XYZ file of N, CA and C in Angstrom:
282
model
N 94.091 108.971 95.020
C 92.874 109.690 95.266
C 91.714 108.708 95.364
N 91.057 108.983 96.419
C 89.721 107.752 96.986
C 88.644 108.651 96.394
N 87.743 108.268 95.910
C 86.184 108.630 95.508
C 85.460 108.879 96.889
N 84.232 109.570 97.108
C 83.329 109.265 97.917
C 83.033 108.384 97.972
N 82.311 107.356 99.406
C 81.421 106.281 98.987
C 80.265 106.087 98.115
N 79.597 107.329 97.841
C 78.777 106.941 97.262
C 78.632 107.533 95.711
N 79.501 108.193 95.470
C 80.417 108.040 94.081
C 80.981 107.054 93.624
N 81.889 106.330 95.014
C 82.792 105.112 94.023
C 80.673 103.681 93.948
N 79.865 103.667 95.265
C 78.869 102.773 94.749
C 78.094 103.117 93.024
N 78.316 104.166 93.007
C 77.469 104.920 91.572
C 78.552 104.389 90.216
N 79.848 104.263 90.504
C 80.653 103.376 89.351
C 80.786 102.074 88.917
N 80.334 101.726 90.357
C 80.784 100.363 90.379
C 79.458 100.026 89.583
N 77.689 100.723 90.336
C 76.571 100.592 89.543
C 76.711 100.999 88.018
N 77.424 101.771 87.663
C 77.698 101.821 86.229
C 78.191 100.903 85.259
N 79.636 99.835 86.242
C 80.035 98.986 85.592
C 79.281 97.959 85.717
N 78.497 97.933 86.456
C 77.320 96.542 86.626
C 76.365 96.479 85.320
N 76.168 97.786 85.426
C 75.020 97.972 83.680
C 75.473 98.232 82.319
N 77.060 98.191 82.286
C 78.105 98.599 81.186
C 77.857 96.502 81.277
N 77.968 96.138 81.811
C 78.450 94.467 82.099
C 77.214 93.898 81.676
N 76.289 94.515 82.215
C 74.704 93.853 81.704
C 74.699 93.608 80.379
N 74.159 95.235 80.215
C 74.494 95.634 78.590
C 75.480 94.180 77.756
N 76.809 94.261 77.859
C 77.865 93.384 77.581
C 77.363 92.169 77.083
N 77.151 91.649 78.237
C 76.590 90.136 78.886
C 75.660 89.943 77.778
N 74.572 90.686 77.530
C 73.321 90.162 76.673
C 73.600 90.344 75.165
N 73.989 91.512 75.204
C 74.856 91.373 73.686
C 75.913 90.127 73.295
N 76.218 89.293 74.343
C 77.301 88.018 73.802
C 76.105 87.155 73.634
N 74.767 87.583 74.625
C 73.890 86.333 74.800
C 73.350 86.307 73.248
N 73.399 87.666 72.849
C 72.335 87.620 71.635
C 73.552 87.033 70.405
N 74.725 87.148 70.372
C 75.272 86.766 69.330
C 75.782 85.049 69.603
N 75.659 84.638 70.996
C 75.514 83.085 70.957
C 74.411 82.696 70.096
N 73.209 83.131 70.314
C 72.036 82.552 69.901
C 72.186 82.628 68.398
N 72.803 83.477 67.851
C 72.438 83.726 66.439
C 73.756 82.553 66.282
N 74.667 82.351 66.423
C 75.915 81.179 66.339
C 75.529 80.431 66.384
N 74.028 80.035 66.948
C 73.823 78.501 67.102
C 72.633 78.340 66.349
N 71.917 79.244 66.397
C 70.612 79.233 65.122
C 71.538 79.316 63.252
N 72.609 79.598 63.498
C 73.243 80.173 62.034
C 73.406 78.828 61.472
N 73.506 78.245 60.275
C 73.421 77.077 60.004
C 75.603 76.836 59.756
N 75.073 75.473 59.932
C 77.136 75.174 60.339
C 77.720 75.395 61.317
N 78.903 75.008 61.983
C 79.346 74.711 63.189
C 79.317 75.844 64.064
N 79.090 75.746 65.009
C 78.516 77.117 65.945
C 80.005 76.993 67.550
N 81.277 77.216 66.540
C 82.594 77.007 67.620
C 82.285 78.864 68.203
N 81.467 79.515 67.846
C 81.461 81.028 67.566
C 80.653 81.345 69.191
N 79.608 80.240 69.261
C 78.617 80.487 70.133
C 79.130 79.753 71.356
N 80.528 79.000 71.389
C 81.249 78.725 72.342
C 82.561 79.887 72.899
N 82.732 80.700 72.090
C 83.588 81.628 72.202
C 82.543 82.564 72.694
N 81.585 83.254 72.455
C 80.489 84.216 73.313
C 80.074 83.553 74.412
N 80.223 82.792 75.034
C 80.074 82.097 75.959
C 81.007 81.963 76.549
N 82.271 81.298 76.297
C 83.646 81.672 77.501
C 83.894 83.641 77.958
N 83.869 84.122 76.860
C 84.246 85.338 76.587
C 82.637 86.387 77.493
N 82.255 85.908 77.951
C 80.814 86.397 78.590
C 81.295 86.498 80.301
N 81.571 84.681 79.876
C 81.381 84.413 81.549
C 82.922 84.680 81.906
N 84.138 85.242 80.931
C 85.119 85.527 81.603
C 85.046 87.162 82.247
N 84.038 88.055 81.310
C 83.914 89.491 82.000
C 83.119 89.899 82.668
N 82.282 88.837 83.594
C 81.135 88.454 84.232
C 81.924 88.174 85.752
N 82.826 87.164 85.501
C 83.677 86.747 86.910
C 84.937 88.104 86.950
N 85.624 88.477 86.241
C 86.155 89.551 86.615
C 85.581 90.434 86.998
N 84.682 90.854 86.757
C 84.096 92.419 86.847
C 83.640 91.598 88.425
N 82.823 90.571 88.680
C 82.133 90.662 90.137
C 83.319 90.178 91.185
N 84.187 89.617 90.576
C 85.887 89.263 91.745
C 86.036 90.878 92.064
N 85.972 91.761 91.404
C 86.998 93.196 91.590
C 85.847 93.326 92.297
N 85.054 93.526 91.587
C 83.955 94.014 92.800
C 83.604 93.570 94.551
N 83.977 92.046 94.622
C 83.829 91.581 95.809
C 85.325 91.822 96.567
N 86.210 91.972 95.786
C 88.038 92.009 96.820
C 87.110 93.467 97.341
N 86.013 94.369 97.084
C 86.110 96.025 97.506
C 84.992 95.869 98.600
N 84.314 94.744 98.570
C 83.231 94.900 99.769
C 81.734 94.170 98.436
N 80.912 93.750 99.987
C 79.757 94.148 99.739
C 78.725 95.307 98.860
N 79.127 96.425 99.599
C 78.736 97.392 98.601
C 79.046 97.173 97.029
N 80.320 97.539 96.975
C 80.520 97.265 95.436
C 79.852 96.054 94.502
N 79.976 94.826 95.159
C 79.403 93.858 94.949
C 77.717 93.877 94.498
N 76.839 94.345 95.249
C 75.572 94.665 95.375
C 75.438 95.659 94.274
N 76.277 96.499 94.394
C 76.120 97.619 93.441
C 75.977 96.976 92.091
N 77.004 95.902 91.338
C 77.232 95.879 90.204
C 76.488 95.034 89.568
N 75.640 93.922 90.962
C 74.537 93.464 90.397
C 73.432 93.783 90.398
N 73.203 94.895 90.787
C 71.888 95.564 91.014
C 72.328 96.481 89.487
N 73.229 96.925 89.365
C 73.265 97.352 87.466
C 72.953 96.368 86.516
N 73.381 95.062 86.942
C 73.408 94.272 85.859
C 71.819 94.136 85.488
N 71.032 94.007 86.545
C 69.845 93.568 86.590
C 69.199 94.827 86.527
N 69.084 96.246 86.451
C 68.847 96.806 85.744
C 68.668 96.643 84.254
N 70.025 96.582 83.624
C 70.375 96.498 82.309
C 69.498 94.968 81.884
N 69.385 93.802 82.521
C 68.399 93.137 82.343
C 66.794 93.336 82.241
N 66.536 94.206 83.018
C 65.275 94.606 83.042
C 64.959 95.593 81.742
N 66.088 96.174 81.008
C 65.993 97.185 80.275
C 65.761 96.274 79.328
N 66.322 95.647 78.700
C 66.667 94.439 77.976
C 65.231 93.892 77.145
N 64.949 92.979 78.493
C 63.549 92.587 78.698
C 62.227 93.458 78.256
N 62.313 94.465 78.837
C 61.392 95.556 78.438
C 61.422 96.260 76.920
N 62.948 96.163 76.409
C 62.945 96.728 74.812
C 62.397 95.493 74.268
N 62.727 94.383 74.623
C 62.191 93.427 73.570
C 60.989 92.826 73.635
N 60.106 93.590 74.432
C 58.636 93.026 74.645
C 58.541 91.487 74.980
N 59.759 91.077 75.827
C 59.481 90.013 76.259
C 58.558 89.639 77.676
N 58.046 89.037 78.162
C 56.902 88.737 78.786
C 57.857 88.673 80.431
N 57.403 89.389 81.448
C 58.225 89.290 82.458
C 57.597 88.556 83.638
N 56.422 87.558 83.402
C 55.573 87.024 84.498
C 55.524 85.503 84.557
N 56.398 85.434 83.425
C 56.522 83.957 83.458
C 56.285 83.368 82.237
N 54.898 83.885 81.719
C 53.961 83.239 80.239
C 54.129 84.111 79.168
């Protein structure tokens, strides 16, 4: 069973911002691995383990097209922007 196109683009945008989401949550527990005092092998494991569900998720996405592709980074960067915006971080540069 095939999805609509623009059902299966609306999943793939889902898994892009399920991945965002993901992604920054490893980012935030690197940082604390390496701010934590003592060997930070922890903040090398959130870091392989990031960028391994980062390249899977956008490979599946690109074997399906463009669309899908676009889709899942246009979630991710959503979920970045969400990110950014909960944490009152500064989005202009300064």
């Amino acid at each position: 069973m095939t999805l609509p196109p623009l059902l299966e683009l609306a999943a793939w945008l889902a898994a892009g911002i399920v991945l965002g989401g993901v992604y920054l949550r490893l980012v935030a527990r690197s940082v604390a691995a390496i701010t934590a005092p003592g060997p930070s092998a922890r903040a090398v494991l959130w870091l392989v383990l990031r960028m391994v569900l980062a390249v899977l998720l956008l490979w599946a996405a690109a074997t399906q097209g463009a669309g899908p592709l676009l889709a899942v980074l246009l979630g991710f960067l959503l979920a970045r922007s969400l990110a950014i915006r909960r944490t009152g971080a500064p989005t202009d540069g300064h």
